[in-house]
Short mmCIF file of C-alpha atoms and ligand atoms in Angstrom, two decimals:
data_model
loop_
_atom_site.label_atom_id
_atom_site.label_comp_id
_atom_site.label_asym_id
_atom_site.label_seq_id
_atom_site.Cartn_x
_atom_site.Cartn_y
_atom_site.Cartn_z
CA MET A 1 -8.84 3.41 34.00
CA GLU A 2 -5.76 1.14 33.60
CA LYS A 3 -3.06 1.62 30.68
CA ILE A 4 -3.28 -1.32 27.63
CA GLN A 5 -0.42 -3.78 28.13
CA MET A 6 2.14 -4.77 25.18
CA THR A 7 4.08 -7.95 24.82
CA THR A 8 6.47 -7.35 22.05
CA PRO A 9 7.44 -4.07 20.32
CA LEU A 10 6.34 -2.56 17.15
CA VAL A 11 8.66 -1.24 14.46
CA GLU A 12 7.96 1.83 14.35
CA MET A 13 8.99 4.09 11.52
CA ASP A 14 8.68 8.20 11.63
CA GLY A 15 8.15 9.78 8.52
CA ASP A 16 9.11 14.20 6.76
CA GLU A 17 6.83 16.88 7.27
CA MET A 18 2.74 17.15 7.58
CA THR A 19 2.57 13.49 7.96
CA ARG A 20 5.56 13.07 10.91
CA ILE A 21 3.14 16.60 12.75
CA ILE A 22 0.42 14.30 12.59
CA TRP A 23 2.46 10.86 13.79
CA GLN A 24 3.45 12.91 17.04
CA MET A 25 -0.32 14.24 17.19
CA ILE A 26 -2.13 11.60 16.89
CA LYS A 27 0.34 9.16 19.74
CA ASP A 28 -0.10 11.76 22.07
CA GLU A 29 -3.88 11.62 21.61
CA LEU A 30 -5.23 8.98 20.22
CA ILE A 31 -2.53 6.28 21.89
CA THR A 32 -0.35 7.05 24.43
CA PRO A 33 -2.96 7.97 26.60
CA PHE A 34 -4.18 4.45 25.93
CA VAL A 35 -1.83 2.29 25.60
CA ASP A 36 1.52 1.91 27.08
CA LEU A 37 3.25 1.85 24.22
CA LYS A 38 5.86 -0.82 22.85
CA THR A 39 7.77 0.65 20.49
CA GLU A 40 11.58 0.11 18.72
CA TYR A 41 11.89 3.61 16.55
CA TYR A 42 13.88 4.16 13.53
CA ASP A 43 13.64 8.21 12.36
CA LEU A 44 13.12 7.58 8.54
CA GLY A 45 13.02 11.80 8.32
CA LEU A 46 14.69 12.33 5.42
CA LYS A 47 17.47 14.60 7.75
CA HIS A 48 17.97 11.58 9.64
CA ARG A 49 18.13 8.91 6.22
CA ASP A 50 21.31 11.07 4.74
CA GLU A 51 22.81 11.39 8.40
CA THR A 52 22.98 7.74 8.15
CA SER A 53 23.44 7.19 4.65
CA ASP A 54 19.97 5.20 4.71
CA GLN A 55 21.68 2.85 7.35
CA VAL A 56 18.55 3.48 9.10
CA THR A 57 16.25 2.29 6.21
CA LYS A 58 17.42 -0.54 6.11
CA ASP A 59 17.83 -1.91 9.98
CA ALA A 60 13.93 -0.32 10.21
CA GLY A 61 13.39 -2.98 7.32
CA GLU A 62 15.11 -5.41 9.81
CA ALA A 63 13.66 -4.96 12.08
CA ILE A 64 10.34 -5.41 11.23
CA LYS A 65 11.71 -9.12 9.81
CA LYS A 66 12.64 -9.66 13.77
CA TYR A 67 9.31 -8.34 15.30
CA GLY A 68 6.51 -9.23 12.20
CA VAL A 69 4.79 -5.92 12.56
CA GLY A 70 6.23 -2.42 11.49
CA VAL A 71 4.04 1.29 11.16
CA LYS A 72 5.46 3.95 8.85
CA CYS A 73 4.63 7.67 8.76
CA ALA A 74 4.74 9.05 5.20
CA THR A 75 8.19 9.67 3.13
CA ILE A 76 9.34 11.60 0.39
CA THR A 77 11.46 9.96 -1.62
CA PRO A 78 14.46 12.47 -2.43
CA ASN A 79 14.93 13.98 -5.98
CA ALA A 80 16.81 16.47 -7.32
CA GLN A 81 14.90 19.45 -5.66
CA ARG A 82 15.59 17.65 -2.30
CA MET A 83 18.79 16.90 -2.87
CA GLU A 84 19.07 20.97 -2.80
CA GLU A 85 16.23 21.36 0.15
CA TYR A 86 17.65 19.00 3.08
CA SER A 87 21.56 19.25 1.01
CA LEU A 88 22.13 16.01 0.89
CA HIS A 89 24.97 13.73 0.65
CA GLU A 90 23.23 11.80 -2.02
CA MET A 91 19.94 10.32 -4.14
CA TRP A 92 19.19 7.64 -1.41
CA LYS A 93 16.24 5.49 -2.48
CA SER A 94 12.38 5.40 -2.28
CA PRO A 95 12.25 3.56 1.58
CA ASN A 96 9.56 2.27 0.53
CA GLY A 97 10.87 0.79 -2.09
CA THR A 98 13.70 -0.85 0.22
CA ILE A 99 11.83 -1.85 2.65
CA ARG A 100 9.75 -4.05 -0.18
CA ALA A 101 13.04 -5.21 -1.45
CA ILE A 102 14.04 -6.44 2.72
CA LEU A 103 10.21 -7.61 2.98
CA ASP A 104 9.73 -9.41 -0.32
CA GLY A 105 5.94 -7.69 -0.17
CA THR A 106 3.20 -6.97 -1.86
CA VAL A 107 1.31 -3.92 -1.53
CA PHE A 108 -2.76 -4.52 -0.64
CA ARG A 109 -4.19 -1.04 -0.82
CA ALA A 110 -7.67 -0.94 0.46
CA PRO A 111 -10.46 3.13 0.75
CA ILE A 112 -12.38 3.66 4.03
CA ILE A 113 -15.26 3.24 3.37
CA ILE A 114 -18.11 5.42 5.71
CA ASP A 115 -22.25 6.33 4.86
CA SER A 116 -22.03 9.93 3.59
CA ILE A 117 -18.89 9.68 0.91
CA LYS A 118 -21.17 7.35 -1.74
CA PRO A 119 -18.81 6.12 -4.53
CA VAL A 120 -19.01 7.04 -8.10
CA VAL A 121 -19.84 3.70 -9.08
CA LYS A 122 -23.05 3.42 -7.15
CA ASN A 123 -23.36 -0.61 -6.83
CA TRP A 124 -19.86 -0.54 -4.32
CA GLU A 125 -20.53 -1.40 -1.25
CA LEU A 126 -18.15 -3.04 0.16
CA PRO A 127 -14.54 -1.82 -0.18
CA ILE A 128 -12.22 -3.34 -2.77
CA THR A 129 -8.89 -4.46 -2.75
CA ILE A 130 -5.89 -4.09 -5.27
CA ALA A 131 -3.28 -5.82 -4.40
CA ARG A 132 0.02 -5.02 -6.98
CA HIS A 133 3.02 -7.12 -8.12
CA ALA A 134 5.03 -4.50 -7.39
CA TYR A 135 7.98 -6.22 -9.24
CA GLY A 136 9.54 -5.60 -12.94
CA ASP A 137 7.92 -5.40 -16.18
CA LEU A 138 7.87 -1.75 -17.72
CA TYR A 139 9.31 -0.78 -14.00
CA LYS A 140 12.37 -2.50 -14.43
CA GLY A 141 12.41 -2.17 -18.47
CA THR A 142 14.54 -1.48 -21.40
CA GLU A 143 13.79 0.78 -24.13
CA TYR A 144 15.07 1.71 -27.33
CA ARG A 145 14.56 4.55 -30.17
CA VAL A 146 14.66 3.07 -33.41
CA PRO A 147 16.49 5.19 -35.35
CA GLU A 148 16.25 3.84 -39.17
CA LYS A 149 15.58 1.02 -40.76
CA GLY A 150 16.69 -2.41 -39.24
CA LYS A 151 15.75 -5.90 -37.88
CA ALA A 152 15.64 -6.02 -33.46
CA GLU A 153 15.88 -9.49 -32.10
CA LEU A 154 14.72 -10.67 -28.52
CA ILE A 155 18.39 -13.12 -27.79
CA PHE A 156 18.62 -15.21 -23.94
CA THR A 157 22.30 -16.84 -23.41
CA GLY A 158 21.94 -19.39 -20.76
CA GLU A 159 24.49 -19.91 -18.68
CA ASN A 160 24.31 -23.74 -19.26
CA GLY A 161 23.92 -22.76 -22.84
CA ALA A 162 20.45 -22.73 -23.68
CA THR A 163 19.69 -20.20 -26.18
CA PHE A 164 17.14 -18.58 -27.74
CA HIS A 165 16.93 -16.40 -30.70
CA GLU A 166 13.54 -14.70 -32.50
CA THR A 167 13.39 -11.73 -34.81
CA ILE A 168 11.19 -9.16 -33.04
CA TYR A 169 10.13 -6.68 -35.78
CA ASP A 170 12.50 -5.81 -38.98
CA PHE A 171 11.43 -2.81 -39.07
CA GLU A 172 11.44 -0.93 -42.53
CA CYS A 173 11.12 2.79 -41.03
CA PRO A 174 11.72 4.07 -37.67
CA GLY A 175 10.30 3.06 -34.32
CA ILE A 176 10.30 1.81 -30.73
CA LEU A 177 11.08 -1.39 -29.24
CA GLN A 178 11.11 -2.64 -25.25
CA GLY A 179 12.33 -5.10 -23.01
CA ILE A 180 10.78 -6.36 -20.23
CA TYR A 181 11.21 -9.15 -17.71
CA ASN A 182 9.98 -10.53 -14.47
CA LYS A 183 11.31 -13.45 -12.15
CA ASP A 184 8.99 -16.81 -10.93
CA THR A 185 10.72 -16.07 -7.35
CA SER A 186 9.30 -12.45 -7.40
CA ILE A 187 6.17 -13.55 -8.70
CA GLU A 188 5.71 -16.66 -6.39
CA SER A 189 6.43 -14.32 -3.74
CA PHE A 190 3.25 -12.65 -4.52
CA ALA A 191 0.98 -15.53 -5.21
CA HIS A 192 1.70 -16.57 -1.71
CA SER A 193 1.07 -13.15 -0.12
CA CYS A 194 -2.47 -12.56 -2.34
CA PHE A 195 -3.76 -16.06 -0.90
CA LYS A 196 -2.90 -15.78 2.28
CA TYR A 197 -3.71 -12.05 2.22
CA ALA A 198 -6.95 -13.16 1.06
CA ILE A 199 -7.00 -15.95 4.02
CA ASN A 200 -6.31 -13.94 6.92
CA THR A 201 -8.76 -11.10 5.58
CA LYS A 202 -11.22 -13.03 4.49
CA GLN A 203 -12.11 -11.92 1.26
CA ASP A 204 -12.16 -13.89 -2.45
CA LEU A 205 -9.22 -13.27 -4.62
CA TRP A 206 -8.99 -12.05 -8.35
CA PHE A 207 -5.78 -12.23 -10.30
CA SER A 208 -5.98 -10.98 -14.04
CA ALA A 209 -3.99 -10.99 -16.50
CA LYS A 210 -3.87 -11.20 -20.45
CA ASP A 211 -2.85 -14.98 -20.92
CA THR A 212 -4.82 -14.64 -24.81
CA ILE A 213 -1.87 -12.55 -25.72
CA SER A 214 0.31 -13.40 -23.56
CA LYS A 215 1.01 -16.81 -24.26
CA LYS A 216 4.05 -17.05 -22.32
CA TYR A 217 4.49 -14.21 -19.58
CA ASP A 218 0.83 -13.30 -18.61
CA MET A 219 0.57 -17.11 -18.70
CA ASN A 220 3.70 -17.71 -16.66
CA PHE A 221 2.08 -15.62 -13.65
CA ARG A 222 -1.81 -17.76 -14.15
CA ASN A 223 0.51 -20.71 -13.88
CA ILE A 224 2.32 -20.26 -11.28
CA PHE A 225 -0.70 -18.69 -9.26
CA GLN A 226 -2.92 -21.60 -9.83
CA ASP A 227 -0.67 -23.69 -9.46
CA ILE A 228 -0.07 -22.59 -5.58
CA TYR A 229 -2.93 -21.94 -5.58
CA GLU A 230 -3.75 -26.28 -5.28
CA LYS A 231 -1.24 -26.94 -3.71
CA GLU A 232 -1.38 -24.82 -0.82
CA TYR A 233 -4.30 -23.22 -0.24
CA LYS A 234 -7.35 -24.61 -2.37
CA GLU A 235 -7.81 -26.43 1.22
CA GLU A 236 -8.22 -23.83 3.43
CA PHE A 237 -10.00 -21.37 0.73
CA GLU A 238 -12.90 -24.52 0.63
CA LYS A 239 -12.75 -24.48 4.19
CA LEU A 240 -13.39 -20.22 4.65
CA GLY A 241 -15.49 -20.92 2.06
CA LEU A 242 -13.60 -18.36 -0.16
CA GLU A 243 -13.52 -17.48 -4.06
CA TYR A 244 -10.29 -18.35 -6.10
CA PHE A 245 -9.66 -17.74 -10.00
CA TYR A 246 -8.31 -15.78 -13.08
CA THR A 247 -9.89 -14.34 -16.06
CA LEU A 248 -9.16 -12.59 -18.46
CA ILE A 249 -8.18 -8.24 -17.23
CA ASP A 250 -10.64 -7.16 -19.47
CA ASP A 251 -13.15 -9.74 -17.86
CA ALA A 252 -12.40 -8.37 -13.90
CA VAL A 253 -12.73 -4.19 -15.23
CA ALA A 254 -16.53 -5.50 -15.66
CA ARG A 255 -16.47 -7.95 -13.01
CA VAL A 256 -15.34 -4.47 -11.30
CA ILE A 257 -17.95 -2.19 -11.95
CA ARG A 258 -20.52 -4.19 -11.80
CA SER A 259 -19.79 -5.89 -8.52
CA LYS A 260 -20.36 -4.95 -5.16
CA GLY A 261 -17.25 -4.93 -3.37
CA GLY A 262 -15.75 -6.93 -0.50
CA PHE A 263 -12.22 -9.02 -2.89
CA ILE A 264 -9.41 -8.62 -3.61
CA TRP A 265 -8.01 -8.27 -6.95
CA ALA A 266 -4.77 -9.54 -7.89
CA LEU A 267 -3.34 -7.20 -10.26
CA LYS A 268 0.29 -7.41 -12.39
CA ASN A 269 2.77 -4.18 -12.01
CA TYR A 270 1.47 -1.09 -13.93
CA ASP A 271 -2.82 -2.12 -14.43
CA GLY A 272 -1.98 -2.57 -10.31
CA ASP A 273 -0.87 0.92 -10.67
CA VAL A 274 -3.29 2.08 -12.93
CA MET A 275 -6.31 0.10 -11.38
CA SER A 276 -5.57 1.91 -8.20
CA ASP A 277 -5.70 5.25 -8.71
CA MET A 278 -8.90 4.58 -10.75
CA VAL A 279 -10.46 2.08 -7.64
CA SER A 280 -8.61 5.01 -5.08
CA THR A 281 -10.76 7.75 -6.96
CA ALA A 282 -13.87 6.92 -7.44
CA PHE A 283 -14.38 5.65 -3.73
CA GLY A 284 -13.63 8.54 -3.16
CA SER A 285 -10.51 10.00 -1.97
CA LEU A 286 -6.60 9.65 -1.71
CA ALA A 287 -7.00 10.80 1.88
CA MET A 288 -8.83 7.21 2.70
CA MET A 289 -6.71 5.30 1.01
CA THR A 290 -4.63 2.84 3.62
CA SER A 291 -1.53 1.01 2.30
CA VAL A 292 -1.12 -2.66 4.15
CA LEU A 293 2.37 -4.84 2.63
CA VAL A 294 1.82 -8.42 3.90
CA SER A 295 5.54 -10.85 3.33
CA PRO A 296 5.72 -14.03 1.45
CA ASP A 297 6.57 -15.35 5.26
CA GLY A 298 3.54 -13.71 7.25
CA ASN A 299 5.80 -9.52 8.42
CA PHE A 300 3.62 -6.42 8.13
CA GLU A 301 4.29 -2.79 7.70
CA PHE A 302 1.42 -0.67 7.87
CA GLU A 303 1.15 2.76 5.66
CA ALA A 304 -1.29 6.06 4.57
CA ALA A 305 -1.33 5.50 0.58
CA HIS A 306 -1.05 9.01 0.92
CA GLY A 307 2.69 10.89 0.92
CA THR A 308 3.65 13.74 2.91
CA VAL A 309 1.60 16.42 1.94
CA THR A 310 3.90 18.97 0.71
CA ARG A 311 1.30 21.48 0.08
CA HIS A 312 -0.23 21.35 3.06
CA TYR A 313 2.99 21.31 5.44
CA TYR A 314 4.43 24.20 3.85
CA LYS A 315 1.18 26.07 4.90
CA TYR A 316 1.52 25.01 8.51
CA LEU A 317 5.36 26.30 8.15
CA ASP A 318 3.75 29.91 7.06
CA GLY A 319 1.12 29.45 10.00
CA GLU A 320 -1.44 28.91 8.51
CA GLU A 321 -4.17 27.02 9.25
CA THR A 322 -4.50 23.86 7.42
CA SER A 323 -6.57 21.30 7.37
CA THR A 324 -5.39 17.24 6.44
CA ASN A 325 -7.04 14.66 6.75
CA PRO A 326 -5.34 11.74 9.22
CA MET A 327 -7.28 9.15 8.46
CA ALA A 328 -4.72 6.73 7.04
CA THR A 329 -2.49 7.65 8.99
CA ILE A 330 -4.98 7.00 11.91
CA TYR A 331 -5.84 3.76 10.10
CA ALA A 332 -2.26 2.82 9.92
CA TRP A 333 -1.88 3.00 13.28
CA SER A 334 -4.83 0.89 14.63
CA GLY A 335 -3.82 -2.15 11.88
CA ALA A 336 -0.43 -2.17 13.46
CA LEU A 337 -2.53 -2.31 17.16
CA LYS A 338 -4.63 -5.10 15.87
CA LYS A 339 -2.18 -7.07 14.14
CA ARG A 340 0.09 -6.66 17.60
CA GLY A 341 -3.10 -8.12 19.93
CA GLU A 342 -3.79 -10.95 16.55
CA ILE A 343 0.01 -12.50 16.90
CA ASP A 344 0.58 -11.99 20.64
CA GLY A 345 -3.26 -13.03 21.63
CA LEU A 346 -3.90 -9.90 23.54
CA ALA A 347 -7.72 -9.37 22.82
CA ASP A 348 -7.63 -6.18 24.06
CA LEU A 349 -4.67 -4.28 21.67
CA THR A 350 -6.39 -5.60 19.36
CA SER A 351 -10.21 -4.49 20.30
CA PHE A 352 -8.43 -1.10 21.23
CA GLY A 353 -7.36 -0.79 17.86
CA GLU A 354 -11.12 -0.91 16.50
CA LYS A 355 -13.05 1.37 18.20
CA ILE A 356 -10.01 3.54 17.09
CA GLU A 357 -11.16 3.09 13.85
CA GLU A 358 -15.58 2.90 15.18
CA ALA A 359 -14.59 6.15 16.81
CA CYS A 360 -13.29 7.65 13.41
CA VAL A 361 -15.50 6.36 11.42
CA GLU A 362 -18.83 7.97 13.99
CA THR A 363 -17.18 11.47 14.12
CA LEU A 364 -16.60 10.92 10.38
CA ASN A 365 -20.80 9.87 9.84
CA GLU A 366 -21.54 12.31 12.53
CA GLY A 367 -20.40 15.24 10.22
CA ILE A 368 -17.09 16.39 10.97
CA MET A 369 -14.49 15.96 9.00
CA THR A 370 -11.13 17.16 7.21
CA LYS A 371 -11.78 19.92 4.15
CA ASP A 372 -10.70 17.59 1.54
CA LEU A 373 -13.96 15.36 2.07
CA ILE A 374 -16.80 18.33 2.61
CA GLY A 375 -16.96 18.98 -1.16
CA LEU A 376 -17.84 14.73 -1.38
CA VAL A 377 -20.83 15.09 0.86
CA GLU A 378 -23.62 14.43 -0.80
CA GLU A 379 -25.98 14.74 1.99
CA GLY A 380 -26.19 16.73 5.30
CA THR A 381 -23.90 20.18 6.27
CA PRO A 382 -20.69 18.70 7.84
CA THR A 383 -18.54 20.68 9.66
CA ALA A 384 -14.80 21.54 8.35
CA VAL A 385 -12.22 20.52 11.68
CA ASN A 386 -8.60 21.28 10.86
CA THR A 387 -6.71 18.20 11.47
CA GLU A 388 -6.15 18.50 15.55
CA GLY A 389 -10.15 19.56 15.83
CA PHE A 390 -10.82 15.81 13.99
CA ILE A 391 -8.56 13.93 15.67
CA LYS A 392 -9.49 16.04 18.93
CA ALA A 393 -12.98 14.66 17.98
CA VAL A 394 -12.18 10.66 17.68
CA ARG A 395 -10.60 10.90 20.95
CA GLU A 396 -13.46 12.08 22.53
CA ARG A 397 -16.01 9.65 21.28
CA LEU A 398 -13.22 6.86 22.11
CA GLU A 399 -13.14 7.47 25.54
CA ALA A 400 -16.53 7.07 25.79
CA LYS A 401 -16.32 3.76 24.11
CA LEU A 402 -13.09 2.57 26.91
P1 NAP B 501 0.98 13.65 -1.74
O1 NAP B 501 1.37 13.78 -0.06
O2 NAP B 501 -0.33 12.89 -1.70
O3 NAP B 501 0.23 14.48 -1.44
C1 NAP B 501 -0.54 15.16 -3.10
C2 NAP B 501 -2.01 15.71 -2.44
O4 NAP B 501 -3.34 15.24 -2.55
C3 NAP B 501 -2.09 16.69 -1.57
O5 NAP B 501 -1.47 18.33 -1.69
C4 NAP B 501 -3.23 17.11 -1.00
O6 NAP B 501 -4.21 17.89 -2.13
C5 NAP B 501 -3.93 15.98 -1.58
N1 NAP B 501 -3.44 14.61 0.05
C6 NAP B 501 -3.15 14.15 -0.16
N2 NAP B 501 -2.92 12.84 1.29
C7 NAP B 501 -4.21 14.03 1.87
C8 NAP B 501 -4.48 14.48 2.92
N3 NAP B 501 -4.60 13.58 4.13
N4 NAP B 501 -5.19 15.13 3.39
C9 NAP B 501 -5.44 16.24 2.34
N5 NAP B 501 -5.12 16.15 1.04
C10 NAP B 501 -4.22 15.12 0.89
O7 NAP B 501 1.17 13.51 -2.75
P2 NAP B 501 2.26 14.64 -3.49
O8 NAP B 501 2.27 16.08 -3.14
O9 NAP B 501 2.98 14.32 -5.01
O10 NAP B 501 4.18 14.21 -2.45
C11 NAP B 501 5.00 14.76 -1.49
C12 NAP B 501 5.11 13.51 -1.04
O11 NAP B 501 5.44 11.99 -0.62
C13 NAP B 501 6.70 13.99 -1.59
O12 NAP B 501 8.11 13.94 -1.56
C14 NAP B 501 6.82 11.87 -1.85
O13 NAP B 501 8.26 11.67 -1.84
C15 NAP B 501 6.16 12.06 -0.66
N6 NAP B 501 5.66 10.82 -1.19
C16 NAP B 501 5.49 9.70 0.08
C17 NAP B 501 4.72 8.48 -0.22
C18 NAP B 501 5.09 7.13 0.70
O14 NAP B 501 5.30 7.51 1.44
N7 NAP B 501 4.12 6.27 0.77
C19 NAP B 501 4.07 8.17 -1.34
C20 NAP B 501 3.56 9.04 -1.58
C21 NAP B 501 5.11 10.33 -1.63
P3 NAP B 501 -4.27 19.67 -1.87
O15 NAP B 501 -2.95 20.12 -1.56
O16 NAP B 501 -5.05 19.64 -3.34
O17 NAP B 501 -5.67 19.22 -0.65
MG1 MG B 502 -0.13 5.16 -9.99
#
């Protein structure tokens, strides 16, 4: 068979630990035998990030802007223990955070669904995609422990003289305080990414917050979404038969549980953090969650939602057999190839990406799976395999399709 040709390189970002091992296996077994793979390679392994003073991460982010599509392996976010383990020069920032800041993107997470693993919520038939605004709010908040009786005030001093001054609370005893903010520009980017992704994936978009209580803060999110929708996306949504609506977050929770899935649920930063764990757990497994970062100007970065699976990596280093689930990392590759094919008008590349995914689902539906999924299967007797065994089983089914 002739290899499938590419015209534009993918931005390939290698990573750390167990996922770095899996990365190579996926390329060797599932991609390069069939595709004349063109990538611009960036080694985001922690050692190389340290050697380049993290310049490599910034370069990778810029490269995604240049080419439009990237695929990223999970990477270590350094902490004190990693500083020692890798003798780091600095506690480098989270690569995901750095790339997100360069692309100004929103993260969309969706579960891979298979027949043999039923979601905890029985009526969920289709994936629910969470769109989390990964900027500001609690995560950039300022907090204060109020030690004694006293007055807390909210003060704003504008560059051109605008001022605001209001009492938050007259404390009669010790307590706590928190100051949070967000920016219109960031909320606008979030909204654009959500509307674009909804059109791209042909799914309805829900946005929820608590504007009845937060009449300025949350209302600002709601208004920005509504304005942008009406000005720029309404026509396209109606043409495609898609729906956008805003609803209160408590109402959204009730609707999500009663739904059959198949939509995008956009949430503010904290809400998205909490709800994405709820949704992924209810669908089955973190190892089956895909993740894509979409920028408002239409760049895409595909990755797995999970981390570098450190516990398995240490076992692997000790020569023990591991059964790490490669599904989400395979889907990062298939997602990136499909998108590249779509952008470049290469139908066979897009179809190849689809076939990888079909081969994965068939493998799982035939009961061949990594250990993490075994306990979740309700019917039949599945066969546990290690990572390599799983990838080989996918390859057999993929070859049969080509
Ligand atoms: P993790 O790598 O997601 O793993 C947590 C646990 O979840 C694993 O120990 C394993 O459970 C299970 N698991 C996750 N993915 C799995 C898979 N593919 N197959 C089977 N089981 C899987 O999270 P972590 O251990 O908290 O973090 C490890 C490193 O990853 C950290 O250095 C962190 O900074 C980094 N991280 C990176 C990203 C990213 O790059 N996007 C995201 C999150 C974390 P069992 O041990 O019970 O089998
Ligand atoms: Mg969380």
